[in-house]
């Protein structure tokens, strides 16, 4: 049976059949279900099961596999940020609000707070009817889209998703024989130092680092050394020079279109990372430079060598040893916080860092420096300078795994507060590779330090010491596959095969399913932020190209009002209506007026504001004539200054 015939048939009968369905639904909401099973969710589940029952009873030949997976997606949508649930439900609510049916406030209220009134049967069933109708409509759209995706231009789909030789995607880089030079070894072995020395001698060079922090650091260091250097990260461009000698950037912003004499790509072992690795692969395959210096772990040598062979490039590898030895402390600190100069206590949550900071400062009677992920690079650098300099009292550092890469810190001893962290879903053991990377920060080589004293690593508590010992002995596994995704222009071409009303997410899922690449590669997660992609799908006027260019927008669902924040940006892009940052309703700039934070809560609010400003600038970099950057750059600088001062306040324990 053709899907279109099925849809018409179902539609005609659905009004009649739904009357039968709702009689099987409970009409009062047993209190025991609250709060997590609030009436709104209960109704939703009833509507879904009612749909399932209907389709089963009618023995409808719907395209096999569509309905169960569709209902599963709906059923699993548990929060208002899972659009399949929230969007459907809001549309159902909107259709009811027009009938001013009092159930609307009940349900809306119950999902937001907790219902204090039982639902009335007549409201319950009419809402249920609407909800089932909505689910059915969405199912049909979903099934139609799947049908189109699977039966349109199948041959052309295969061509666009089958990458026989990824090297051919970068003809400019293939136009010359490049020289791939690897600098490999453990942390603190001088790899980056030597690569940068070569970069400084080049006429035209590029440095690509894994973090904004590293790109900033190289930008500042080269300019301080009199090398004209510009900066490009996902959020900002600093172009003090018209013809810079070097461009410092984050890996994702690496320019494969331009030609260079020398390129340096740091932390090359990230090439296997399922989320971000595609950016390193793009650099390795696509950088149009005579010399490409890759710094990182030994584990990447075989993989890079095989790729260099496939692209016909020369290959050289330099092995380095640690400049300062690293040794395991004789035992743990047995829980005692009597820390000394040069100690870095590593914790894996912001809450633990601040709790430990307070205890350590009480114990040693001095302020400590702090470095953690949600601090902007500028503030992390400022804290690192406090810790590194002799003229400040902050001689002990409290840090998260954010110190694993990049920052030059004169750490003598790394002390792990714990070897477990919350992954966002559950408590996991810190991977051995990350333990070793963080441990490797101890004993940072200082040219001025004649003794080159060894670095020490240990744990705060006895029960973690054995786990540390084991982690330090785990051999590093050789990488076998580089993470890869097609260049945006290939995916954009693929999207043009289909009608524009098909959600980009469905096209992306289809592409990823068909994607096939030959050689030592694995399909990446495409660096897609599905959370924001779902949000952008609801911005009607956004084109497919817009959605693709916004795929990697660096925002997570944990930021307050994240969905609304993204949607406002999407709407301005779609309509071309220009905005400055102060026009954005979900960006509380008034926090800046509240002055320097003096409590942890105020600091968190300012960090979140800074994060939103960074996301705003990330979008502005891509739509500079619509999402205007001027006011945002001022707000970013102000926020960073206030964060740096706020940290001192909070460090000094000045609470309001
Ligand atoms: N030959 C050298 N002369 C002076 N300083 C050096 C030399 N080699 C390394 N250093 C310094 O030692 C420290 C570590 O060097 P570098 O960052 O290059 O090591 P790495 O192996 O890249 O470390 P990581 O893996 O942590 O990035 C840096 O502060 C660097 O400036």
mmCIF file of C-alpha atoms in Angstrom, residues 327-507:
data_model
loop_
_atom_site.group_PDB
_atom_site.id
_atom_site.type_symbol
_atom_site.label_atom_id
_atom_site.label_comp_id
_atom_site.label_asym_id
_atom_site.label_seq_id
_atom_site.Cartn_x
_atom_site.Cartn_y
_atom_site.Cartn_z
ATOM 1 C CA UNK A 327 57.743 10.023 39.542
ATOM 2 C CA UNK A 328 54.973 8.568 41.648
ATOM 3 C CA UNK A 329 54.802 9.972 45.193
ATOM 4 C CA UNK A 330 55.777 7.502 47.953
ATOM 5 C CA UNK A 331 52.130 7.337 49.074
ATOM 6 C CA UNK A 332 48.974 9.417 49.257
ATOM 7 C CA UNK A 333 48.547 12.481 51.460
ATOM 8 C CA UNK A 334 46.180 10.402 53.621
ATOM 9 C CA UNK A 335 43.525 13.076 53.246
ATOM 10 C CA UNK A 336 45.694 15.802 54.765
ATOM 11 C CA UNK A 337 45.492 19.162 52.911
ATOM 12 C CA UNK A 338 48.894 20.391 54.092
ATOM 13 C CA UNK A 339 49.864 21.480 50.594
ATOM 14 C CA UNK A 340 53.083 23.199 49.647
ATOM 15 C CA UNK A 341 54.364 25.623 46.997
ATOM 16 C CA UNK A 342 53.972 24.262 43.468
ATOM 17 C CA UNK A 343 51.212 21.819 44.382
ATOM 18 C CA UNK A 344 48.212 21.415 42.080
ATOM 19 C CA UNK A 345 45.165 19.685 43.581
ATOM 20 C CA UNK A 346 43.024 18.276 40.735
ATOM 21 C CA UNK A 347 39.263 17.858 41.210
ATOM 22 C CA UNK A 348 36.650 17.061 38.561
ATOM 23 C CA UNK A 349 33.790 19.341 39.457
ATOM 24 C CA UNK A 350 33.541 23.066 40.003
ATOM 25 C CA UNK A 351 31.779 22.412 43.301
ATOM 26 C CA UNK A 352 34.635 20.246 44.600
ATOM 27 C CA UNK A 353 37.215 22.787 43.467
ATOM 28 C CA UNK A 354 35.634 25.609 45.459
ATOM 29 C CA UNK A 355 34.953 23.402 48.470
ATOM 30 C CA UNK A 356 38.582 22.222 48.510
ATOM 31 C CA UNK A 357 39.845 25.729 47.880
ATOM 32 C CA UNK A 358 38.208 27.005 51.032
ATOM 33 C CA UNK A 359 39.662 24.138 53.110
ATOM 34 C CA UNK A 360 43.142 24.488 51.619
ATOM 35 C CA UNK A 361 43.221 28.242 52.205
ATOM 36 C CA UNK A 362 42.170 27.745 55.825
ATOM 37 C CA UNK A 363 44.916 25.124 56.200
ATOM 38 C CA UNK A 364 47.805 27.014 54.578
ATOM 39 C CA UNK A 365 46.635 30.522 55.404
ATOM 40 C CA UNK A 366 47.196 31.736 51.863
ATOM 41 C CA UNK A 367 45.084 32.389 48.761
ATOM 42 C CA UNK A 368 45.094 29.753 46.026
ATOM 43 C CA UNK A 369 44.715 30.028 42.260
ATOM 44 C CA UNK A 370 41.889 28.218 40.472
ATOM 45 C CA UNK A 371 41.537 26.963 36.900
ATOM 46 C CA UNK A 372 38.486 25.111 35.588
ATOM 47 C CA UNK A 373 36.635 24.572 32.310
ATOM 48 C CA UNK A 374 33.987 27.306 32.439
ATOM 49 C CA UNK A 375 36.596 30.009 33.045
ATOM 50 C CA UNK A 376 37.416 31.990 29.877
ATOM 51 C CA UNK A 377 40.951 31.481 28.481
ATOM 52 C CA UNK A 378 41.882 35.029 29.484
ATOM 53 C CA UNK A 379 40.963 34.381 33.116
ATOM 54 C CA UNK A 380 42.665 30.972 33.133
ATOM 55 C CA UNK A 381 45.817 32.676 31.853
ATOM 56 C CA UNK A 382 45.498 35.305 34.575
ATOM 57 C CA UNK A 383 45.206 32.612 37.255
ATOM 58 C CA UNK A 384 48.129 30.700 35.695
ATOM 59 C CA UNK A 385 50.260 33.864 35.839
ATOM 60 C CA UNK A 386 49.353 34.353 39.518
ATOM 61 C CA UNK A 387 50.432 30.778 40.223
ATOM 62 C CA UNK A 388 53.613 30.923 38.107
ATOM 63 C CA UNK A 389 54.900 34.298 39.268
ATOM 64 C CA UNK A 390 57.109 34.631 42.360
ATOM 65 C CA UNK A 391 55.515 37.883 43.455
ATOM 66 C CA UNK A 392 52.061 36.487 44.308
ATOM 67 C CA UNK A 393 50.900 34.470 47.272
ATOM 68 C CA UNK A 394 48.916 31.990 45.158
ATOM 69 C CA UNK A 395 51.475 29.199 45.180
ATOM 70 C CA UNK A 396 48.940 26.375 45.312
ATOM 71 C CA UNK A 397 46.591 25.684 42.404
ATOM 72 C CA UNK A 398 43.133 24.074 42.469
ATOM 73 C CA UNK A 399 42.287 22.848 38.991
ATOM 74 C CA UNK A 400 40.037 20.596 36.941
ATOM 75 C CA UNK A 401 41.050 18.496 33.937
ATOM 76 C CA UNK A 402 41.169 21.807 32.044
ATOM 77 C CA UNK A 403 44.901 21.852 32.813
ATOM 78 C CA UNK A 404 45.366 18.609 30.866
ATOM 79 C CA UNK A 405 46.303 20.510 27.756
ATOM 80 C CA UNK A 406 48.267 23.592 26.997
ATOM 81 C CA UNK A 407 48.647 25.947 29.912
ATOM 82 C CA UNK A 408 52.271 26.462 30.944
ATOM 83 C CA UNK A 409 52.124 25.920 34.686
ATOM 84 C CA UNK A 410 55.134 25.602 36.986
ATOM 85 C CA UNK A 411 53.538 22.670 38.800
ATOM 86 C CA UNK A 412 55.845 20.555 40.935
ATOM 87 C CA UNK A 413 53.337 18.057 42.265
ATOM 88 C CA UNK A 414 49.950 16.901 40.958
ATOM 89 C CA UNK A 415 47.589 15.584 43.633
ATOM 90 C CA UNK A 416 44.392 13.889 42.487
ATOM 91 C CA UNK A 417 41.444 14.584 44.783
ATOM 92 C CA UNK A 418 39.722 11.635 43.132
ATOM 93 C CA UNK A 419 40.073 9.415 40.077
ATOM 94 C CA UNK A 420 36.365 9.361 39.264
ATOM 95 C CA UNK A 421 34.114 11.988 37.674
ATOM 96 C CA UNK A 422 30.484 12.494 36.641
ATOM 97 C CA UNK A 423 30.248 11.960 32.893
ATOM 98 C CA UNK A 424 26.904 13.786 32.638
ATOM 99 C CA UNK A 425 25.121 10.461 32.999
ATOM 100 C CA UNK A 426 27.019 8.415 35.605
ATOM 101 C CA UNK A 427 30.175 8.310 37.732
ATOM 102 C CA UNK A 428 33.046 6.930 35.664
ATOM 103 C CA UNK A 429 36.726 6.218 36.242
ATOM 104 C CA UNK A 430 38.961 8.880 34.721
ATOM 105 C CA UNK A 431 40.460 7.264 31.578
ATOM 106 C CA UNK A 432 44.109 6.254 32.065
ATOM 107 C CA UNK A 433 45.165 8.450 29.121
ATOM 108 C CA UNK A 434 43.645 11.492 30.829
ATOM 109 C CA UNK A 435 45.215 10.583 34.188
ATOM 110 C CA UNK A 436 48.608 10.404 32.485
ATOM 111 C CA UNK A 437 48.057 13.649 30.588
ATOM 112 C CA UNK A 438 47.171 15.532 33.776
ATOM 113 C CA UNK A 439 49.964 13.834 35.777
ATOM 114 C CA UNK A 440 52.384 14.878 33.039
ATOM 115 C CA UNK A 441 51.841 18.533 33.933
ATOM 116 C CA UNK A 442 53.984 18.013 37.052
ATOM 117 C CA UNK A 443 57.613 19.074 36.762
ATOM 118 C CA UNK A 444 57.091 21.559 33.905
ATOM 119 C CA UNK A 445 60.398 22.290 32.262
ATOM 120 C CA UNK A 446 61.709 25.732 33.042
ATOM 121 C CA UNK A 447 64.844 26.807 31.190
ATOM 122 C CA UNK A 448 65.750 28.807 34.291
ATOM 123 C CA UNK A 449 65.433 25.797 36.617
ATOM 124 C CA UNK A 450 68.977 24.370 36.631
ATOM 125 C CA UNK A 451 68.047 21.387 38.855
ATOM 126 C CA UNK A 452 65.213 20.324 36.529
ATOM 127 C CA UNK A 453 63.603 18.748 39.581
ATOM 128 C CA UNK A 454 61.364 15.794 38.754
ATOM 129 C CA UNK A 455 57.606 16.139 38.798
ATOM 130 C CA UNK A 456 55.641 14.177 41.398
ATOM 131 C CA UNK A 457 52.135 12.738 41.132
ATOM 132 C CA UNK A 458 50.051 11.291 43.949
ATOM 133 C CA UNK A 459 46.543 11.178 45.408
ATOM 134 C CA UNK A 460 44.917 12.960 48.311
ATOM 135 C CA UNK A 461 43.298 9.793 49.673
ATOM 136 C CA UNK A 462 44.878 6.410 50.295
ATOM 137 C CA UNK A 463 42.072 4.498 48.574
ATOM 138 C CA UNK A 464 42.878 6.161 45.231
ATOM 139 C CA UNK A 465 46.628 5.589 45.296
ATOM 140 C CA UNK A 466 46.609 2.051 43.855
ATOM 141 C CA UNK A 467 44.287 3.137 41.021
ATOM 142 C CA UNK A 468 46.735 5.926 40.177
ATOM 143 C CA UNK A 469 49.635 3.499 40.182
ATOM 144 C CA UNK A 470 47.780 1.228 37.746
ATOM 145 C CA UNK A 471 46.694 4.104 35.481
ATOM 146 C CA UNK A 472 50.256 5.371 35.161
ATOM 147 C CA UNK A 473 51.347 1.927 33.944
ATOM 148 C CA UNK A 474 48.630 1.489 31.293
ATOM 149 C CA UNK A 475 50.404 1.448 27.922
ATOM 150 C CA UNK A 476 49.071 3.887 25.345
ATOM 151 C CA UNK A 477 47.210 2.040 22.585
ATOM 152 C CA UNK A 478 48.189 2.871 19.024
ATOM 153 C CA UNK A 479 45.482 4.732 17.158
ATOM 154 C CA UNK A 480 44.095 2.895 14.141
ATOM 155 C CA UNK A 481 41.409 5.165 12.727
ATOM 156 C CA UNK A 482 41.144 8.887 12.080
ATOM 157 C CA UNK A 483 37.743 10.411 12.654
ATOM 158 C CA UNK A 484 36.392 11.964 9.457
ATOM 159 C CA UNK A 485 33.344 13.776 8.149
ATOM 160 C CA UNK A 486 32.666 15.132 4.673
ATOM 161 C CA UNK A 487 33.433 18.818 4.031
ATOM 162 C CA UNK A 488 30.335 21.008 4.502
ATOM 163 C CA UNK A 489 29.982 21.575 0.742
ATOM 164 C CA UNK A 490 29.509 17.802 0.176
ATOM 165 C CA UNK A 491 26.819 17.566 2.852
ATOM 166 C CA UNK A 492 25.127 20.725 1.546
ATOM 167 C CA UNK A 493 25.002 19.172 -1.932
ATOM 168 C CA UNK A 494 23.478 16.036 -0.410
ATOM 169 C CA UNK A 495 20.789 18.124 1.293
ATOM 170 C CA UNK A 496 19.760 19.652 -2.065
ATOM 171 C CA UNK A 497 18.577 16.209 -3.192
ATOM 172 C CA UNK A 498 15.565 16.512 -0.876
ATOM 173 C CA UNK A 499 12.631 18.908 -0.314
ATOM 174 C CA UNK A 500 13.531 21.734 2.110
ATOM 175 C CA UNK A 501 10.796 20.763 4.607
ATOM 176 C CA UNK A 502 12.615 17.590 5.598
ATOM 177 C CA UNK A 503 14.357 18.192 8.981
ATOM 178 C CA UNK A 504 18.138 18.503 8.597
ATOM 179 C CA UNK A 505 18.481 16.081 11.495
ATOM 180 C CA UNK A 506 16.746 13.338 9.475
ATOM 181 C CA UNK A 507 18.936 14.097 6.453
#
